[in-house]
Coordinates of C-alpha atoms in Angstrom, one line a residue:
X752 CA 98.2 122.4 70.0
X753 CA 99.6 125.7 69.5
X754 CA 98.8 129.1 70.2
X755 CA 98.6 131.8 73.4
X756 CA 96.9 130.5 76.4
X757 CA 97.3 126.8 75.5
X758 CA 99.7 124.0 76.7
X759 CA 100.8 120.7 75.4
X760 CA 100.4 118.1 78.4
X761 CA 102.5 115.0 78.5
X762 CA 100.9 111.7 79.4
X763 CA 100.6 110.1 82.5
X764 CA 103.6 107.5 82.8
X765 CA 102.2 103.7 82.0
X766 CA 103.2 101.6 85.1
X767 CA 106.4 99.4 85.1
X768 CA 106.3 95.8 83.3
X769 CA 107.7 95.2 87.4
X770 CA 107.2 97.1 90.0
X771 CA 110.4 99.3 91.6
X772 CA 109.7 98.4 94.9
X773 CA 107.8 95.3 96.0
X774 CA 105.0 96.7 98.3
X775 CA 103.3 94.1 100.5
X776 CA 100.1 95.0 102.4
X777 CA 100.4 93.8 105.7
X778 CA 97.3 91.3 106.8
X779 CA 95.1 94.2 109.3
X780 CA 96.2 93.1 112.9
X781 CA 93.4 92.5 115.7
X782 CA 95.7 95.5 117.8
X783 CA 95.5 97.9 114.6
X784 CA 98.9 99.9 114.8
X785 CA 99.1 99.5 118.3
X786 CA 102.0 96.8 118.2
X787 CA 103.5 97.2 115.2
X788 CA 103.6 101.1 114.8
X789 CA 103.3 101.0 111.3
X790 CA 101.2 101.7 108.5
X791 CA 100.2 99.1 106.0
X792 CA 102.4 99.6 103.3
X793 CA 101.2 100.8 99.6
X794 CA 100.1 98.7 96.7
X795 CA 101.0 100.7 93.9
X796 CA 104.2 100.0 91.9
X797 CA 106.8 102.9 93.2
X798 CA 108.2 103.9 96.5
X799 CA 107.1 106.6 97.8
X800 CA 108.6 110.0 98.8
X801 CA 107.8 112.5 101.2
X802 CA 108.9 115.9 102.1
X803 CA 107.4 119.2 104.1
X804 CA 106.8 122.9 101.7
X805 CA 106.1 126.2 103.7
X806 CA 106.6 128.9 101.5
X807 CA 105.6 132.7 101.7
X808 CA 102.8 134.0 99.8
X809 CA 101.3 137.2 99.9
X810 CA 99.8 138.5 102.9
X811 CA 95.9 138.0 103.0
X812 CA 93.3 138.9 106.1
X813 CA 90.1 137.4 106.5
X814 CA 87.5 137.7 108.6
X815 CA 86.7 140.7 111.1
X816 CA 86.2 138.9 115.1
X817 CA 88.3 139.3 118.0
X818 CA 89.2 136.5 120.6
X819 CA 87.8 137.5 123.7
X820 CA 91.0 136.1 125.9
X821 CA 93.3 138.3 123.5
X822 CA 91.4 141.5 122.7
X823 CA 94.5 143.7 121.6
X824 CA 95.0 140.9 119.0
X825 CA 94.8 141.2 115.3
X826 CA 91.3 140.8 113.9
X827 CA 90.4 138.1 111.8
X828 CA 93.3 135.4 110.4
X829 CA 96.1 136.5 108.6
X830 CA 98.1 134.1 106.3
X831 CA 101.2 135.1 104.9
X832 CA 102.8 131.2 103.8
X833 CA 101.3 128.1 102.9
X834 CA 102.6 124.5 104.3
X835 CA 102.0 121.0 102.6
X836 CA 103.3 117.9 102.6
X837 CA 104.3 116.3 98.8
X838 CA 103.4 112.7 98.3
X839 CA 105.8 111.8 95.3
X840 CA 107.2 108.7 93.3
X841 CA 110.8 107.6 94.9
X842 CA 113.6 106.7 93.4
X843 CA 114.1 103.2 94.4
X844 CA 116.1 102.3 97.6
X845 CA 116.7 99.8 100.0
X846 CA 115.7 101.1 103.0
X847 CA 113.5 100.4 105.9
X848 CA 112.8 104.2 106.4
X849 CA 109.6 105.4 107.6
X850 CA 108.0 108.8 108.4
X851 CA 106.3 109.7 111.8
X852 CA 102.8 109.9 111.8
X853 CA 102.3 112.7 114.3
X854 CA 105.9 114.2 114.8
X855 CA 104.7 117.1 117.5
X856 CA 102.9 114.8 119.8
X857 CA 102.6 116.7 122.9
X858 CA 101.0 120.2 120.7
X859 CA 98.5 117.8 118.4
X860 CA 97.1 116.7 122.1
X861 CA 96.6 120.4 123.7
X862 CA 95.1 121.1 120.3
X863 CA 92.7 118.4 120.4
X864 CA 91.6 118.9 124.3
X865 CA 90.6 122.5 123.4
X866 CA 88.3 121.2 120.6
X867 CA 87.0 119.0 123.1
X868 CA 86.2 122.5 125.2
X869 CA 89.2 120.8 127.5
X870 CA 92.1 123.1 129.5
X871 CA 94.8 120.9 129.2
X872 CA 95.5 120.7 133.4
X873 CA 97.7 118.5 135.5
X874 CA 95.2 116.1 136.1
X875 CA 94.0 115.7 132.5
X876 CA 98.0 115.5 131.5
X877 CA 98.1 112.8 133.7
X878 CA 95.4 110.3 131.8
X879 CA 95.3 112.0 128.6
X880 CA 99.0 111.8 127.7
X881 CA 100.2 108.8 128.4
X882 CA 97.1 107.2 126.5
X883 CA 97.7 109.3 123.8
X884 CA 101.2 108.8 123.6
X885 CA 100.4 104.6 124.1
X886 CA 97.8 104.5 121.0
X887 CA 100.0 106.4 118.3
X888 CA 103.8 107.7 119.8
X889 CA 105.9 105.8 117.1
X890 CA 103.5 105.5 115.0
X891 CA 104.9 105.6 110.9
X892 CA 103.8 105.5 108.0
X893 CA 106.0 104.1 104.7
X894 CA 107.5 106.7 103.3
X895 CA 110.7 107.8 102.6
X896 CA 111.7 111.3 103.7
X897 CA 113.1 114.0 101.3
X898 CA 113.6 111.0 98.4
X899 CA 114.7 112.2 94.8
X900 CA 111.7 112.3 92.8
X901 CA 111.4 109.3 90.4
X902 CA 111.9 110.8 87.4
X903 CA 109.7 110.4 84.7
X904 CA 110.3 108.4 81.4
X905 CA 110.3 110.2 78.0
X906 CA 107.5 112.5 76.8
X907 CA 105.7 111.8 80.3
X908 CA 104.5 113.9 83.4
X909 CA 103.5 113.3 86.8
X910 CA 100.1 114.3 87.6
X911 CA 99.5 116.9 90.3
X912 CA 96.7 116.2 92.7
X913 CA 96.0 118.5 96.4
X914 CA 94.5 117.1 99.2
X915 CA 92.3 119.2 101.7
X916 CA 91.9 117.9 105.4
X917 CA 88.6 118.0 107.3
X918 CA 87.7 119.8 111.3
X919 CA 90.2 118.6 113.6
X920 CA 92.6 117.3 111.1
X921 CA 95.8 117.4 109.7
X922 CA 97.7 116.7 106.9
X923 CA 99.4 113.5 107.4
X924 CA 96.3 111.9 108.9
X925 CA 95.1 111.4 105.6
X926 CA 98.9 109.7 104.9
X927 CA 96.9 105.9 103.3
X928 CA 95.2 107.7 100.7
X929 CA 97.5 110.4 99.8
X930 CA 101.1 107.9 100.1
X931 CA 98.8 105.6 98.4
X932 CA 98.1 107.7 95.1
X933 CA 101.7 108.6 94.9
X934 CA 102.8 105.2 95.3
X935 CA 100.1 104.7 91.8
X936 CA 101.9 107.8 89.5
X937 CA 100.5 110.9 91.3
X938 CA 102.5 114.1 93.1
X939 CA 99.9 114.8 96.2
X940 CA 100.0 117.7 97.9
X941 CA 98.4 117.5 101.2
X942 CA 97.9 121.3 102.7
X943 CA 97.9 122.0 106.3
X944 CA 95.2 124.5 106.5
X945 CA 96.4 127.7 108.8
X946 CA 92.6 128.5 109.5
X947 CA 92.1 127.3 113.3
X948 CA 90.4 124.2 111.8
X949 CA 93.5 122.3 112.8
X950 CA 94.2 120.9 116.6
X951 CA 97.6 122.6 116.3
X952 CA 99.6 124.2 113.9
X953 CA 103.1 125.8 113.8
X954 CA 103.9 128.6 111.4
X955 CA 106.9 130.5 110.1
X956 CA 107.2 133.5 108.2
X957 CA 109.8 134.8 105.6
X958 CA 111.7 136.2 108.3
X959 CA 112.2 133.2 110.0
X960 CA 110.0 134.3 112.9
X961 CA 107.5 131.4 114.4
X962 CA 104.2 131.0 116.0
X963 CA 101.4 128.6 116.6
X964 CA 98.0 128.5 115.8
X965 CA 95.6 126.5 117.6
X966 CA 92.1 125.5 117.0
X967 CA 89.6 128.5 117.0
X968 CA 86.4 128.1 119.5
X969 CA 83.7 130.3 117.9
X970 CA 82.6 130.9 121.2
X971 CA 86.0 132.8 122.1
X972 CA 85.5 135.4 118.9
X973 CA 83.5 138.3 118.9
X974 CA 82.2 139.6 115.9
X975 CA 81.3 143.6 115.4
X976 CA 78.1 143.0 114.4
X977 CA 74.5 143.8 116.4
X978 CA 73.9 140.2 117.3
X979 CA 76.4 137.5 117.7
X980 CA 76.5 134.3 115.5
X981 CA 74.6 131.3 117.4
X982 CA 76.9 129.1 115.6
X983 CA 80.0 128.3 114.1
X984 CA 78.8 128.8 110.7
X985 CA 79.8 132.5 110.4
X986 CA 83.2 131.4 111.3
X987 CA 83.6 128.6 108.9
X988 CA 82.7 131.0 106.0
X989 CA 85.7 132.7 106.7
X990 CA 87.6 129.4 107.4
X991 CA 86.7 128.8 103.4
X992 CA 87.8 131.9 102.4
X993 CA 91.2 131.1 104.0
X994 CA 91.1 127.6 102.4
X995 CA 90.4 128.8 98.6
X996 CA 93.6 131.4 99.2
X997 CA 95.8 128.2 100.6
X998 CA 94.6 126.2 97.1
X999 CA 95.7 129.1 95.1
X1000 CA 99.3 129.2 96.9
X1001 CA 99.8 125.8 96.5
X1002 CA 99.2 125.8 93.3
X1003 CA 101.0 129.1 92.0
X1004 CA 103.9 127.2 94.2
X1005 CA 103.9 124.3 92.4
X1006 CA 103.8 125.9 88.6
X1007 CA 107.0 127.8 89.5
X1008 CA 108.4 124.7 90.6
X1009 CA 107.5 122.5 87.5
X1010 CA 109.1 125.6 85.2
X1011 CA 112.2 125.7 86.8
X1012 CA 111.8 128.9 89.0
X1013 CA 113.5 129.2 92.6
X1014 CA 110.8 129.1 95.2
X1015 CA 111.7 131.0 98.6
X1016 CA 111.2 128.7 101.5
X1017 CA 110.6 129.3 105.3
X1018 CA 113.6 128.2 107.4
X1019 CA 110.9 125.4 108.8
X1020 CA 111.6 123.5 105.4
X1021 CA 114.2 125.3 103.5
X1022 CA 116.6 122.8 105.6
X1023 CA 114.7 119.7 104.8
X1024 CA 114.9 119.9 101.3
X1025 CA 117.9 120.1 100.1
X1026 CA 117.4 117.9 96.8
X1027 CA 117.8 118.5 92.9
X1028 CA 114.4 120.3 92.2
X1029 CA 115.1 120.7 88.7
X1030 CA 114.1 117.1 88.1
X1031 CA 110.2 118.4 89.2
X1032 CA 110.1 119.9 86.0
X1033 CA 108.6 116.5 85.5
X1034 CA 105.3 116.8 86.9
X1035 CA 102.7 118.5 85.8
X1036 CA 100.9 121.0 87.8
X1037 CA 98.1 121.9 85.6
X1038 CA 94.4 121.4 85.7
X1039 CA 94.9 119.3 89.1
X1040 CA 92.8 116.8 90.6
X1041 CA 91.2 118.5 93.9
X1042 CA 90.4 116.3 96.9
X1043 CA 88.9 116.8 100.2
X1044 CA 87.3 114.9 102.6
X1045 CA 84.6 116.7 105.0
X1046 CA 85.2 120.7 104.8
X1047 CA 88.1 119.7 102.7
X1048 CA 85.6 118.4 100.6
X1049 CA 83.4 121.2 100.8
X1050 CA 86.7 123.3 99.8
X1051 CA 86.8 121.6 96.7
X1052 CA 83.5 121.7 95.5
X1053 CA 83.6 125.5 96.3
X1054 CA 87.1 126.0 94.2
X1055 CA 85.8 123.6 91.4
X1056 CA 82.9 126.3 91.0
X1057 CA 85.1 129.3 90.6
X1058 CA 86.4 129.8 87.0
X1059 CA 90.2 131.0 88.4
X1060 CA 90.7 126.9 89.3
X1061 CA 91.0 124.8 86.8
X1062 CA 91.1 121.4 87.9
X1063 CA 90.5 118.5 86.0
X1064 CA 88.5 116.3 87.9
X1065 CA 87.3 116.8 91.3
X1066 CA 87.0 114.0 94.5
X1067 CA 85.2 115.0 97.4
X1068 CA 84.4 112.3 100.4
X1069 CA 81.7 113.1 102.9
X1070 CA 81.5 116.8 101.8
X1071 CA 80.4 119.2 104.5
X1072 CA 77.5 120.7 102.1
X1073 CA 75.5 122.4 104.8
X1074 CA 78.5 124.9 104.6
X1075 CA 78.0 126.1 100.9
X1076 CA 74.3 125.8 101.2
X1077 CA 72.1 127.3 99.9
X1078 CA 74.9 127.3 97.1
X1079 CA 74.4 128.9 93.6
X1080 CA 77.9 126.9 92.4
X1081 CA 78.3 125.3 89.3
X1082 CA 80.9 122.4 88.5
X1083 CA 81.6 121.3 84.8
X1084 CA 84.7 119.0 85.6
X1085 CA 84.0 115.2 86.2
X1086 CA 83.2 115.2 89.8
X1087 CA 83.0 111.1 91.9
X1088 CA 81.8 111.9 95.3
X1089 CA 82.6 108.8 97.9
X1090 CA 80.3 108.6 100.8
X1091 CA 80.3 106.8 104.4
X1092 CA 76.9 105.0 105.2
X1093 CA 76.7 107.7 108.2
X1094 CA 76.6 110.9 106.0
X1095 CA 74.3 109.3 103.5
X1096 CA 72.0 108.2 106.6
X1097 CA 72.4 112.1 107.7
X1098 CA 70.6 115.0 107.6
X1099 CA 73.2 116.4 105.1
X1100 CA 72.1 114.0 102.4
X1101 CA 69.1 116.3 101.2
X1102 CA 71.7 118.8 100.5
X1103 CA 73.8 117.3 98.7
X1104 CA 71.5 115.4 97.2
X1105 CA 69.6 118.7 95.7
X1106 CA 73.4 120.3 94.8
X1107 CA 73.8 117.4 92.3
X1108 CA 72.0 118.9 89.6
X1109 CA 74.4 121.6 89.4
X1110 CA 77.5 119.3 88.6
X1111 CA 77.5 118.4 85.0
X1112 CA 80.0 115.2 85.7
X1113 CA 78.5 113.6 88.6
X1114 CA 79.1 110.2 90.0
X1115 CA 78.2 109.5 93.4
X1116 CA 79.1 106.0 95.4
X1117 CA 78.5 104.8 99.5
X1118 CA 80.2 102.1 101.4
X1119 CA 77.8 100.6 104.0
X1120 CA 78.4 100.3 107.0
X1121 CA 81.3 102.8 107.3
X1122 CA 81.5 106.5 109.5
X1123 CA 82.3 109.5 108.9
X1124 CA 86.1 109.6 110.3
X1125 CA 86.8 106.2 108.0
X1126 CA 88.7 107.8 105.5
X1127 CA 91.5 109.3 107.9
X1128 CA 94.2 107.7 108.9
X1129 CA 92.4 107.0 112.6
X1130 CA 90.6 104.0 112.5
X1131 CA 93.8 102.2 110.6
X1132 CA 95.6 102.6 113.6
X1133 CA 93.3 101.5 116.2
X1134 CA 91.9 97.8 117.3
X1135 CA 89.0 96.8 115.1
X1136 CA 87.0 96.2 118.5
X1137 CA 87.6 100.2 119.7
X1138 CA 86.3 101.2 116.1
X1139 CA 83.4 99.2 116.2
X1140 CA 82.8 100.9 119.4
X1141 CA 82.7 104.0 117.2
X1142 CA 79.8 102.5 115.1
X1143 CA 82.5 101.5 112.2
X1144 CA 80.8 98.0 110.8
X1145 CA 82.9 97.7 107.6
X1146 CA 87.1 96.9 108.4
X1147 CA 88.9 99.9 108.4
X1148 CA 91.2 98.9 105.6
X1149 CA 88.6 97.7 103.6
X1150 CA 86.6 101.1 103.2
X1151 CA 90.4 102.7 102.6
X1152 CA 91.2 100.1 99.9
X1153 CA 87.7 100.3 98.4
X1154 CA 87.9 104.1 98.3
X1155 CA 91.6 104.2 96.9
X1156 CA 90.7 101.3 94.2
X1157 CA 87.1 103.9 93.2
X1158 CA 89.2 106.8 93.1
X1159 CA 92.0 105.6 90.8
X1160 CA 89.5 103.9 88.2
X1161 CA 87.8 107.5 88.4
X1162 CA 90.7 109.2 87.6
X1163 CA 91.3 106.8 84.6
X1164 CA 87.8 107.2 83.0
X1165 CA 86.5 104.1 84.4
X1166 CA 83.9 105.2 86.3
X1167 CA 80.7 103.8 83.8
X1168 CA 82.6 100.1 83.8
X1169 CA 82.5 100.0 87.9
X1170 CA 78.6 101.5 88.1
X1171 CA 78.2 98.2 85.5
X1172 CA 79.3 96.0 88.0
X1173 CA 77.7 97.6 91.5
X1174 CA 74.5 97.4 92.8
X1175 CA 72.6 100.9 93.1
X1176 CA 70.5 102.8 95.1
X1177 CA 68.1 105.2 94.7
X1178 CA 67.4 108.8 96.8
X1179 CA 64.0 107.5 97.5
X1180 CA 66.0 104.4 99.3
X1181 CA 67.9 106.3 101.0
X1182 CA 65.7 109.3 102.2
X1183 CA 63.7 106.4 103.9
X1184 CA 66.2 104.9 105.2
X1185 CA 67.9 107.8 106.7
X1186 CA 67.4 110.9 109.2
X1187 CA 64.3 112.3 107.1
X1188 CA 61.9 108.8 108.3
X1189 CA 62.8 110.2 111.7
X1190 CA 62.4 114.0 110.9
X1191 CA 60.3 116.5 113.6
X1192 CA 57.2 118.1 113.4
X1193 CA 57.6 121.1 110.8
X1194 CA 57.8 123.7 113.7
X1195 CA 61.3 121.8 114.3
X1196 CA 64.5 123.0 113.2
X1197 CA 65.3 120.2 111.4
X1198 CA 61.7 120.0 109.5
X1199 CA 61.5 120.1 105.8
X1200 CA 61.8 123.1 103.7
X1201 CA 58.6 124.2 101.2
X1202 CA 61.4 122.9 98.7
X1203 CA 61.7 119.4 100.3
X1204 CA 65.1 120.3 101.9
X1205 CA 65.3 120.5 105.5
X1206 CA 66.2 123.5 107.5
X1207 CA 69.2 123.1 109.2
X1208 CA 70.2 125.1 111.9
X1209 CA 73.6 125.1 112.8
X1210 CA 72.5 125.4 116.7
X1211 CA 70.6 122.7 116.8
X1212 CA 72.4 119.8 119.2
X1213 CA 71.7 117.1 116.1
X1214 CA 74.7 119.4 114.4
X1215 CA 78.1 118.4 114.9
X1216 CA 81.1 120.5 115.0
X1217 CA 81.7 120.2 111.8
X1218 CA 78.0 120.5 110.1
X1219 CA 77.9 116.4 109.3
X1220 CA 76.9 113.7 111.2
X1221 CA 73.9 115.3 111.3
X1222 CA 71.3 112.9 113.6
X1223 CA 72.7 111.4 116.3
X1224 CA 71.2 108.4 117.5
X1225 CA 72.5 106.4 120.7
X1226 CA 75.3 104.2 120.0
X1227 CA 73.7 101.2 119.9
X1228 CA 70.6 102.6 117.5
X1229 CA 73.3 104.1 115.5
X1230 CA 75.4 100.9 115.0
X1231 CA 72.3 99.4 114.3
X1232 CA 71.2 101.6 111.1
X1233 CA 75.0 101.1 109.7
X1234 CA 74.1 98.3 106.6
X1235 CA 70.5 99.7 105.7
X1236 CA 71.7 100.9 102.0
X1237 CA 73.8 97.2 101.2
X1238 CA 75.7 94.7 102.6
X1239 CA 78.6 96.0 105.3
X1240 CA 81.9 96.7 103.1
X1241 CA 80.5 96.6 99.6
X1242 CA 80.5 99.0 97.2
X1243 CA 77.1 100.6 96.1
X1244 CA 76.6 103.2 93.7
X1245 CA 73.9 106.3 94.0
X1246 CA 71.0 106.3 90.9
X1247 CA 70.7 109.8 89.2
X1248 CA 69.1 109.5 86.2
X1249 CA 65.5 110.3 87.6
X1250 CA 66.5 112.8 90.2
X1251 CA 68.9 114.7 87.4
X1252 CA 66.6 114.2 84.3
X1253 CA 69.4 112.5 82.7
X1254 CA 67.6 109.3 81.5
X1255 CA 69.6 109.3 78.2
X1256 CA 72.7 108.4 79.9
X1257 CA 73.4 105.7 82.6
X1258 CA 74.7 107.6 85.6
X1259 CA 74.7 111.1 84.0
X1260 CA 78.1 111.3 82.6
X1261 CA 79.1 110.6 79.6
X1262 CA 82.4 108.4 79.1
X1263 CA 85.6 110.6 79.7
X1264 CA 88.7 110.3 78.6
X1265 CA 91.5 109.4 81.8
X1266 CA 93.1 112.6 83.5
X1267 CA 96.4 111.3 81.7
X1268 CA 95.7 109.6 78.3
X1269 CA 98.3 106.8 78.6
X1270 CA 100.3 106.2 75.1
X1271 CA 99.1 109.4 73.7
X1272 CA 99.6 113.4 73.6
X1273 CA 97.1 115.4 74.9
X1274 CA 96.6 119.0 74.2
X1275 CA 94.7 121.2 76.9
X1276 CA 94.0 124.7 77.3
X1277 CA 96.6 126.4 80.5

């Protein structure tokens, strides 16, 4: 196809007849990580590479609070670059290279004491750090820093796909999934979002000047308005806004890249890159695939809403709903949610479940008996007998592999032949099930709404930090409900056709065509 505002896209490349690297996954050890220091390796047919972006943008200010311990401060957050880490097909090597997991050990642990409401002191340095440093100092993952991109064969691209991080995360915790799609075809940017969601995070500007930003407290920030937020709702609203201007970065970054154009880097990576980028030209950064797990997947069903992104499909585990809600979005891209047993269980589910009829693509699927935090990085790492402490009742690898294995097919246009093979389960089911069969009196604050949605308030002590978990039982109640919805590490797929009036279809999504027709040209509008 010809013509102003339209672009010829190149097919995905078909995998090699062999593989270019033999990937073996390593049988999950009873000590996780904690011996080896490694991550499993990935299945898919290439090595993969890895290598760190910042690069400036323009400067944006969001929000109007001040921190109480720094009053002459700037108001609000300012951003003026964008960081990420790319996920890429290698060119094959022999090497035993690896990347570290959590290269600033010693600022990722302050960050996370302070979102425990914890002042890092001498005594607390004294037990916290050396455990810390016990469970994941070392720790890799397999990856191959600043690799030449793979290129691509003939009349073929590289898909583009961006990653968003939930509360309390980073970007490399999410290093199985996102190494795990490149390692399958796919160029993954994983952002590291500069909006004090993070534990710690260190930023350089085009001048080469550099400063840290920690993880906000919403209790530290004062807001000129008559009454103060009781919550940290107020502040995550901004925290989006910040997060939708990151997406646009990224993606404006990676367009220039894939035509050729020299991108200005901060002197943070401008050193560490110092490979051919003409060969990106190769991938293409058009109508991405956006993924997010918790507010990272609440940041992409907000930017799949708005018209200025155009993504092609979008992937969302365990959104964060409660902070778009009540949400007058609209998605009309295929969209595959992937829940844990936990959030399904949770007050959140009402929400979501009620924001489905305003995604024309939807296809939603649980795995019992997993947690919230199961999709990160975390649990791979530790013993399976400390995560089953955690409530976790599926393996850790198993919910990744199951996850990674959905999310692929998705992306292919496979979804209707996996929902033919899975067991489902209705809202009904899982309403019962879940935290509405234990839900309050109406006078309570989580009672039900006159629309059969219940009321949540942020305050409320059944809230987590990050708007969630929603109900939380005692440990041993809660370990008990995992493995109500289906057997512990299945797959099980969520019935929409009588909740979105969509009985002439099985799920309520027509058959698509794969995000990159293998074989054949596609033509898309830019």
């Amino acid at each position: 196809m010809s013509g102003q505002g339209t672009t010829t896209f190149l097919p995905k490349p078909p995998p090699p007849e062999e593989p270019q690297v033999l990937q073996t996954v390593h049988k999950r050890s009873p000590f996780g990580a904690l011996l080896s220091r490694t991550l499993p390796n990935y299945s898919g047919h290439y090595q993969v590479g890895v290598c760190d972006i910042e690069v400036p943008i323009p400067k944006q200010s969001f929000g109007n609070f001040k921190h109480r311990s720094m009053p002459d401060a700037t108001a609000g957050l300012t951003i003026d670059t964008v960081l990420f880490t790319l996920f890429y097909p290698a060119e094959p090597t022999q090497t035993n290279q690896r990347v570290v997991w959590f290269p600033r050990l010693r600022q990722t642990i302050d960050g996370f004491l302070r979102m425990a409401n914890r002042t890092p002191n001498w005594a607390m340095k004294t037990v916290v750090y050396p455990a810390a440093a016990a469970a994941i100092y070392g720790t890799t993952f397999p990856a191959i820093e600043n690799a030449p991109l793979m290129e691509a064969p003939p009349n073929t691209q590289w898909p583009f796909m961006i990653f968003s991080h939930g509360v309390g995360c980073s970007r490399l915790m999410y290093s199985a999934f996102c190494g795990e799609m490149a390692s399958r075809g796919y160029v993954v940017a994983a952002i590291e979002h500069r909006d004090g969601t993070g534990p710690s995070s260190r930023i350089t500007n085009r001048e080469g000047y550099m400063t840290r930003l920690d993880w906000l407290d919403w209790k530290d920030l004062v807001w000129p308005i008559p009454e103060q937020p009781k919550n940290d709702t107020t502040l995550r609203h901004v925290q989006l806004e910040v997060r939708l201007a990151e997406v646009e970065g990224v993606m404006s970054v990676m367009k220039q890249i894939a035509n050729g154009q020299p991108v200005a880097q901060t002197t943070l990576t401008q050193a560490q890159t110092t490979f051919d980028w003409a060969r990106w030209k190769c991938v293409n950064p058009h109508k991405p695939v956006m993924t997010g797990h918790s507010f990272g997947g609440t940041l992409g069903m907000a930017a799949a809403s708005k018209p200025k992104f155009r993504f092609s499909r979008v992937v969302v585990m365990d959104p964060a709903v409660q902070r778009l809600f009540p949400w007058d979005g609209q998605i009309n891209v295929p969209f595959l949610a992937v829940n844990s047993e936990e959030y399904m269980l949770g007050l959140e589910f009402p929400l979501f479940k009620d924001m489905l009829s305003q995604i024309s693509k939807p296809a939603v699927f649980l795995i019992p008996g997993s947690t919230h935090p199961s999709f990160s990085d975390v649990f791979l790492i530790l013993p399976p007998y400390i995560n089953r402490l955690t409530g976790l009742r599926a393996e850790a690898d198993k919910v990744i592999e199951m996850m990674i294995g959905l999310v692929d097919k998705f992306l292919e246009g496979q979804t209707d032949a996996i929902r033919a093979k899975t067991r489902e389960v209705t809202g009904r089911t899982v309403l019962e099930r879940g935290a509405m069969s234990n839900m309050s009196t109406p006078g309570d604050s989580a009672s039900s709404s006159p629309m059969g949605t219940p009321s949540i308030d942020g305050s409320s002590p059944n809230i987590s930090a990050d708007g969630v978990t929603g109900v939380k039982p005692k440990k041993r109640k809660k370990r008990k409900m995992l493995g109500q919805l289906g057997d512990v590490g299945e797959l099980v797929a969520y019935k929409l056709e009588a909740e979105l009036g969509r009985e002439g279809t099985r799920d309520g999504q027509r058959s698509e065509p794969p995000i990159m027709s293998r074989g054949r040209r596609i033509s898309q509008e830019q």
